[in-house]
PDB file of C-alpha atoms in Angstrom:
ATOM      1  CA  MET A  14      45.115  -8.267  46.650  1.00  0.00           C
ATOM      2  CA  THR A  15      41.717  -9.361  47.949  1.00  0.00           C
ATOM      3  CA  ALA A  16      38.583  -7.192  47.874  1.00  0.00           C
ATOM      4  CA  LEU A  17      35.269  -7.681  49.661  1.00  0.00           C
ATOM      5  CA  LEU A  18      32.262  -7.530  47.339  1.00  0.00           C
ATOM      6  CA  VAL A  19      28.857  -7.302  49.045  1.00  0.00           C
ATOM      7  CA  ILE A  20      25.946  -8.018  46.730  1.00  0.00           C
ATOM      8  CA  ASP A  21      22.423  -6.540  46.924  1.00  0.00           C
ATOM      9  CA  MET A  22      21.948  -6.147  50.676  1.00  0.00           C
ATOM     10  CA  GLN A  23      19.009  -3.867  49.895  1.00  0.00           C
ATOM     11  CA  ASN A  24      15.671  -3.305  51.568  1.00  0.00           C
ATOM     12  CA  ASP A  25      13.635  -4.676  48.675  1.00  0.00           C
ATOM     13  CA  TYR A  26      15.676  -7.892  48.671  1.00  0.00           C
ATOM     14  CA  CYS A  27      16.148  -8.348  52.408  1.00  0.00           C
ATOM     15  CA  HIS A  28      13.721  -6.379  54.580  1.00  0.00           C
ATOM     16  CA  PRO A  29      10.387  -7.903  55.687  1.00  0.00           C
ATOM     17  CA  ASP A  30       8.640  -4.882  54.126  1.00  0.00           C
ATOM     18  CA  GLY A  31      10.519  -5.138  50.818  1.00  0.00           C
ATOM     19  CA  VAL A  32       8.871  -6.134  47.545  1.00  0.00           C
ATOM     20  CA  PHE A  33      10.421  -9.609  47.503  1.00  0.00           C
ATOM     21  CA  ALA A  34       9.094 -10.430  50.974  1.00  0.00           C
ATOM     22  CA  GLN A  35       5.688  -9.113  49.920  1.00  0.00           C
ATOM     23  CA  ALA A  36       5.836 -11.549  47.004  1.00  0.00           C
ATOM     24  CA  GLY A  37       6.534 -14.427  49.412  1.00  0.00           C
ATOM     25  CA  LEU A  38      10.332 -14.474  49.055  1.00  0.00           C
ATOM     26  CA  ARG A  39      11.934 -13.882  52.452  1.00  0.00           C
ATOM     27  CA  VAL A  40      15.520 -13.871  53.651  1.00  0.00           C
ATOM     28  CA  THR A  41      15.751 -15.813  56.897  1.00  0.00           C
ATOM     29  CA  GLY A  42      18.306 -14.853  59.524  1.00  0.00           C
ATOM     30  CA  LEU A  43      18.791 -11.280  58.299  1.00  0.00           C
ATOM     31  CA  ASP A  44      20.372 -10.160  61.586  1.00  0.00           C
ATOM     32  CA  ASP A  45      22.966 -12.948  61.375  1.00  0.00           C
ATOM     33  CA  LEU A  46      23.620 -12.138  57.730  1.00  0.00           C
ATOM     34  CA  VAL A  47      24.226  -8.456  58.507  1.00  0.00           C
ATOM     35  CA  ARG A  48      26.494  -9.363  61.433  1.00  0.00           C
ATOM     36  CA  ASN A  49      28.576 -11.717  59.271  1.00  0.00           C
ATOM     37  CA  VAL A  50      28.896  -9.168  56.472  1.00  0.00           C
ATOM     38  CA  ASN A  51      30.034  -6.598  59.036  1.00  0.00           C
ATOM     39  CA  THR A  52      32.632  -9.063  60.349  1.00  0.00           C
ATOM     40  CA  LEU A  53      34.046  -9.344  56.849  1.00  0.00           C
ATOM     41  CA  ALA A  54      33.968  -5.582  56.296  1.00  0.00           C
ATOM     42  CA  ALA A  55      35.884  -5.029  59.541  1.00  0.00           C
ATOM     43  CA  ALA A  56      38.473  -7.635  58.556  1.00  0.00           C
ATOM     44  CA  ALA A  57      38.881  -6.035  55.142  1.00  0.00           C
ATOM     45  CA  ARG A  58      39.330  -2.529  56.493  1.00  0.00           C
ATOM     46  CA  SER A  59      41.738  -3.600  59.231  1.00  0.00           C
ATOM     47  CA  ALA A  60      43.978  -5.041  56.526  1.00  0.00           C
ATOM     48  CA  GLY A  61      43.537  -2.106  54.146  1.00  0.00           C
ATOM     49  CA  ARG A  62      41.455  -4.123  51.693  1.00  0.00           C
ATOM     50  CA  PRO A  63      38.736  -2.452  49.615  1.00  0.00           C
ATOM     51  CA  VAL A  64      35.064  -2.908  50.480  1.00  0.00           C
ATOM     52  CA  ILE A  65      32.652  -2.672  47.546  1.00  0.00           C
ATOM     53  CA  TRP A  66      28.878  -2.428  48.032  1.00  0.00           C
ATOM     54  CA  VAL A  67      26.832  -3.522  45.015  1.00  0.00           C
ATOM     55  CA  ARG A  68      23.205  -2.529  44.517  1.00  0.00           C
ATOM     56  CA  MET A  69      20.732  -3.543  41.805  1.00  0.00           C
ATOM     57  CA  GLU A  70      18.724  -0.549  40.658  1.00  0.00           C
ATOM     58  CA  TRP A  71      16.568   0.642  37.784  1.00  0.00           C
ATOM     59  CA  ALA A  72      15.779   4.166  36.668  1.00  0.00           C
ATOM     60  CA  ASP A  73      12.315   3.316  35.344  1.00  0.00           C
ATOM     61  CA  ASP A  74       9.990   0.449  34.441  1.00  0.00           C
ATOM     62  CA  ALA A  75      11.504  -0.021  30.976  1.00  0.00           C
ATOM     63  CA  ASP A  76      14.946  -0.626  32.499  1.00  0.00           C
ATOM     64  CA  VAL A  77      13.790  -3.851  34.193  1.00  0.00           C
ATOM     65  CA  GLY A  78      13.970  -5.779  30.920  1.00  0.00           C
ATOM     66  CA  LEU A  79      13.098  -9.467  30.635  1.00  0.00           C
ATOM     67  CA  LEU A  80      13.020  -9.837  34.407  1.00  0.00           C
ATOM     68  CA  ALA A  81       9.670  -8.013  34.389  1.00  0.00           C
ATOM     69  CA  GLU A  82       8.200 -11.002  32.536  1.00  0.00           C
ATOM     70  CA  ARG A  83       9.746 -13.551  34.894  1.00  0.00           C
ATOM     71  CA  SER A  84       8.958 -11.607  38.076  1.00  0.00           C
ATOM     72  CA  PRO A  85       5.824  -9.551  37.303  1.00  0.00           C
ATOM     73  CA  PHE A  86       5.826  -7.863  40.726  1.00  0.00           C
ATOM     74  CA  LEU A  87       8.924  -5.939  39.578  1.00  0.00           C
ATOM     75  CA  ARG A  88       7.205  -4.366  36.581  1.00  0.00           C
ATOM     76  CA  GLU A  89       6.125  -1.244  38.395  1.00  0.00           C
ATOM     77  CA  ARG A  90       7.908  -1.238  41.726  1.00  0.00           C
ATOM     78  CA  GLY A  91      10.971  -2.488  43.509  1.00  0.00           C
ATOM     79  CA  LEU A  92      14.653  -1.582  43.309  1.00  0.00           C
ATOM     80  CA  ARG A  93      13.858   1.796  41.769  1.00  0.00           C
ATOM     81  CA  ARG A  94      16.390   4.585  41.911  1.00  0.00           C
ATOM     82  CA  GLY A  95      15.902   6.970  44.806  1.00  0.00           C
ATOM     83  CA  THR A  96      13.516   4.735  46.766  1.00  0.00           C
ATOM     84  CA  TRP A  97      13.778   3.161  50.213  1.00  0.00           C
ATOM     85  CA  GLY A  98      13.685  -0.288  48.600  1.00  0.00           C
ATOM     86  CA  GLY A  99      16.845   0.373  46.643  1.00  0.00           C
ATOM     87  CA  GLU A 100      18.816   1.444  49.709  1.00  0.00           C
ATOM     88  CA  LEU A 101      21.065  -0.873  51.710  1.00  0.00           C
ATOM     89  CA  VAL A 102      19.473  -2.355  54.826  1.00  0.00           C
ATOM     90  CA  ALA A 103      20.044  -0.708  58.178  1.00  0.00           C
ATOM     91  CA  GLY A 104      22.855  -2.033  60.349  1.00  0.00           C
ATOM     92  CA  LEU A 105      25.503  -2.519  57.680  1.00  0.00           C
ATOM     93  CA  ASP A 106      28.839  -0.991  58.649  1.00  0.00           C
ATOM     94  CA  ARG A 107      29.678   1.276  55.756  1.00  0.00           C
ATOM     95  CA  ALA A 108      32.590   3.676  55.899  1.00  0.00           C
ATOM     96  CA  PRO A 109      34.069   6.606  53.988  1.00  0.00           C
ATOM     97  CA  GLY A 110      36.368   5.222  51.348  1.00  0.00           C
ATOM     98  CA  ASP A 111      34.159   2.234  50.567  1.00  0.00           C
ATOM     99  CA  HIS A 112      33.211   1.827  46.923  1.00  0.00           C
ATOM    100  CA  GLU A 113      29.764   1.404  45.395  1.00  0.00           C
ATOM    101  CA  ILE A 114      28.660  -0.237  42.161  1.00  0.00           C
ATOM    102  CA  VAL A 115      25.126   0.029  40.776  1.00  0.00           C
ATOM    103  CA  LYS A 116      24.107  -2.767  38.425  1.00  0.00           C
ATOM    104  CA  PRO A 117      21.055  -3.345  36.194  1.00  0.00           C
ATOM    105  CA  ARG A 118      21.201  -7.160  36.134  1.00  0.00           C
ATOM    106  CA  PHE A 119      22.157 -10.111  38.366  1.00  0.00           C
ATOM    107  CA  ASP A 120      25.831 -10.137  37.304  1.00  0.00           C
ATOM    108  CA  ALA A 121      27.704  -7.290  39.013  1.00  0.00           C
ATOM    109  CA  PHE A 122      30.102  -7.038  36.064  1.00  0.00           C
ATOM    110  CA  HIS A 123      27.377  -6.579  33.435  1.00  0.00           C
ATOM    111  CA  ARG A 124      27.154  -2.964  32.222  1.00  0.00           C
ATOM    112  CA  THR A 125      29.032  -1.635  35.261  1.00  0.00           C
ATOM    113  CA  GLY A 126      32.497  -0.331  36.039  1.00  0.00           C
ATOM    114  CA  LEU A 127      33.311  -3.200  38.416  1.00  0.00           C
ATOM    115  CA  ASP A 128      35.950  -4.824  36.221  1.00  0.00           C
ATOM    116  CA  ASP A 129      37.795  -1.528  35.755  1.00  0.00           C
ATOM    117  CA  LEU A 130      37.541  -0.766  39.476  1.00  0.00           C
ATOM    118  CA  LEU A 131      39.004  -4.129  40.475  1.00  0.00           C
ATOM    119  CA  ARG A 132      41.819  -3.873  37.944  1.00  0.00           C
ATOM    120  CA  GLY A 133      42.604  -0.367  39.160  1.00  0.00           C
ATOM    121  CA  LEU A 134      42.712  -1.594  42.754  1.00  0.00           C
ATOM    122  CA  GLY A 135      44.918  -4.522  41.789  1.00  0.00           C
ATOM    123  CA  ALA A 136      42.403  -7.013  43.165  1.00  0.00           C
ATOM    124  CA  GLY A 137      42.799 -10.568  41.917  1.00  0.00           C
ATOM    125  CA  THR A 138      40.677 -12.295  44.569  1.00  0.00           C
ATOM    126  CA  LEU A 139      37.127 -11.466  45.662  1.00  0.00           C
ATOM    127  CA  VAL A 140      35.336 -12.425  48.843  1.00  0.00           C
ATOM    128  CA  VAL A 141      31.712 -12.359  47.665  1.00  0.00           C
ATOM    129  CA  ALA A 142      28.905 -11.960  50.218  1.00  0.00           C
ATOM    130  CA  GLY A 143      25.249 -10.916  50.114  1.00  0.00           C
ATOM    131  CA  VAL A 144      22.062 -12.054  48.404  1.00  0.00           C
ATOM    132  CA  ARG A 145      20.629 -13.924  46.582  1.00  0.00           C
ATOM    133  CA  THR A 146      23.028 -16.885  46.664  1.00  0.00           C
ATOM    134  CA  ASP A 147      21.591 -18.705  43.660  1.00  0.00           C
ATOM    135  CA  PHE A 148      20.993 -15.603  41.533  1.00  0.00           C
ATOM    136  CA  CYS A 149      23.136 -12.479  41.922  1.00  0.00           C
ATOM    137  CA  VAL A 150      25.911 -13.984  44.038  1.00  0.00           C
ATOM    138  CA  GLU A 151      26.386 -16.995  41.782  1.00  0.00           C
ATOM    139  CA  SER A 152      26.073 -14.908  38.599  1.00  0.00           C
ATOM    140  CA  THR A 153      28.794 -12.578  39.849  1.00  0.00           C
ATOM    141  CA  VAL A 154      31.044 -15.430  41.004  1.00  0.00           C
ATOM    142  CA  ARG A 155      30.788 -17.070  37.594  1.00  0.00           C
ATOM    143  CA  ALA A 156      31.531 -13.776  35.848  1.00  0.00           C
ATOM    144  CA  ALA A 157      34.588 -13.306  38.074  1.00  0.00           C
ATOM    145  CA  PHE A 158      35.827 -16.790  37.188  1.00  0.00           C
ATOM    146  CA  PHE A 159      35.466 -16.032  33.478  1.00  0.00           C
ATOM    147  CA  ARG A 160      37.707 -13.001  34.054  1.00  0.00           C
ATOM    148  CA  ASP A 161      40.330 -15.094  35.866  1.00  0.00           C
ATOM    149  CA  LEU A 162      39.481 -13.505  39.204  1.00  0.00           C
ATOM    150  CA  LYS A 163      39.526 -15.883  42.170  1.00  0.00           C
ATOM    151  CA  ALA A 164      36.391 -15.971  44.314  1.00  0.00           C
ATOM    152  CA  VAL A 165      35.790 -16.932  47.930  1.00  0.00           C
ATOM    153  CA  VAL A 166      32.196 -17.374  49.149  1.00  0.00           C
ATOM    154  CA  PRO A 167      31.637 -17.342  52.937  1.00  0.00           C
ATOM    155  CA  ARG A 168      28.652 -19.635  53.413  1.00  0.00           C
ATOM    156  CA  GLU A 169      27.272 -17.796  56.473  1.00  0.00           C
ATOM    157  CA  ALA A 170      27.463 -14.407  54.718  1.00  0.00           C
ATOM    158  CA  VAL A 171      25.250 -15.273  51.749  1.00  0.00           C
ATOM    159  CA  ALA A 172      21.538 -16.025  51.730  1.00  0.00           C
ATOM    160  CA  GLY A 173      18.691 -16.961  49.433  1.00  0.00           C
ATOM    161  CA  TYR A 174      14.945 -17.433  49.585  1.00  0.00           C
ATOM    162  CA  VAL A 175      14.713 -21.163  48.886  1.00  0.00           C
ATOM    163  CA  GLU A 176      16.950 -23.349  51.052  1.00  0.00           C
ATOM    164  CA  ASP A 177      17.455 -26.101  48.475  1.00  0.00           C
ATOM    165  CA  LEU A 178      18.475 -23.608  45.791  1.00  0.00           C
ATOM    166  CA  HIS A 179      20.784 -21.814  48.245  1.00  0.00           C
ATOM    167  CA  ARG A 180      22.531 -25.061  49.205  1.00  0.00           C
ATOM    168  CA  ASN A 181      22.731 -26.297  45.613  1.00  0.00           C
ATOM    169  CA  SER A 182      24.252 -22.995  44.536  1.00  0.00           C
ATOM    170  CA  LEU A 183      26.934 -23.224  47.231  1.00  0.00           C
ATOM    171  CA  ARG A 184      27.667 -26.771  46.141  1.00  0.00           C
ATOM    172  CA  LEU A 185      27.856 -25.799  42.476  1.00  0.00           C
ATOM    173  CA  MET A 186      30.063 -22.755  43.063  1.00  0.00           C
ATOM    174  CA  GLY A 187      32.376 -24.903  45.152  1.00  0.00           C
ATOM    175  CA  THR A 188      32.999 -27.359  42.321  1.00  0.00           C
ATOM    176  CA  VAL A 189      35.156 -24.971  40.300  1.00  0.00           C
ATOM    177  CA  PHE A 190      34.016 -21.347  40.446  1.00  0.00           C
ATOM    178  CA  ALA A 191      34.915 -20.479  44.054  1.00  0.00           C
ATOM    179  CA  ASP A 192      36.202 -21.613  47.422  1.00  0.00           C
ATOM    180  CA  VAL A 193      33.160 -21.972  49.683  1.00  0.00           C
ATOM    181  CA  VAL A 194      34.361 -21.439  53.246  1.00  0.00           C
ATOM    182  CA  SER A 195      33.366 -20.232  56.707  1.00  0.00           C
ATOM    183  CA  VAL A 196      33.147 -16.543  57.564  1.00  0.00           C
ATOM    184  CA  ASP A 197      36.187 -16.959  59.821  1.00  0.00           C
ATOM    185  CA  ASP A 198      38.282 -18.372  56.989  1.00  0.00           C
ATOM    186  CA  ALA A 199      37.085 -15.659  54.608  1.00  0.00           C
ATOM    187  CA  ALA A 200      38.076 -13.024  57.186  1.00  0.00           C
ATOM    188  CA  LYS A 201      41.528 -14.628  57.409  1.00  0.00           C
ATOM    189  CA  THR A 202      41.799 -14.425  53.626  1.00  0.00           C
ATOM    190  CA  LEU A 203      41.022 -10.718  53.736  1.00  0.00           C
ATOM    191  CA  ALA A 204      43.585 -10.175  56.509  1.00  0.00           C
ATOM    192  CA  ALA A 205      46.341 -12.310  54.985  1.00  0.00           C
ATOM    193  CA  PRO A 206      49.496 -10.561  53.733  1.00  0.00           C
ATOM    194  CA  GLY A 207      48.988 -10.080  50.033  1.00  0.00           C
ATOM    195  CA  GLY A 208      45.324 -10.982  50.422  1.00  0.00           C
ATOM    196  CA  GLY A 209      45.783 -14.558  49.354  1.00  0.00           C
ATOM    197  CA  ARG A 210      43.590 -17.632  49.193  1.00  0.00           C
ATOM    198  CA  CYS A 211      41.791 -19.241  52.084  1.00  0.00           C
ATOM    199  CA  PRO A 212      43.839 -21.070  54.721  1.00  0.00           C
TER     200      PRO A 212
END
């Protein structure tokens, strides 16, 4: 079975008023990104496939860890539990029955219940969408590969802040870690009987 995994579509990561944008890191084409993620969510639900929303969140400043040294603007604010910045951006089509995973680091498997959830659902293939392509998306795709889970990355449903890094990440993931495809092909994968690989 195939599951849709949507990574970090949160206000602090994506919204023009979020902490990353305030630090000069902006997602371009947010409306298109949201529309493409919604296309995938609709395809997943129409085929009875699970939709999993992943958020990165910290309870307090100490929980940020080493990232606070690398990204000082996160030391005291951003992605904090219970804040607007930690919430998913407006316009995403969420539905009752969707799943949610909260993670403390880039990799959605690290210190979360994602692996157990996927095994319980019988999911062997993941369509991975969201942000940031070269950080959290790629980290999660690699972690899936190391667990013998197949990954499909729809290129129009992921985004980063630096175009070169975004493109290089897609290229790197496509070498061995994932199939990098169009949104249409990823939607077909979600709708395919048995939830198989891309056409």
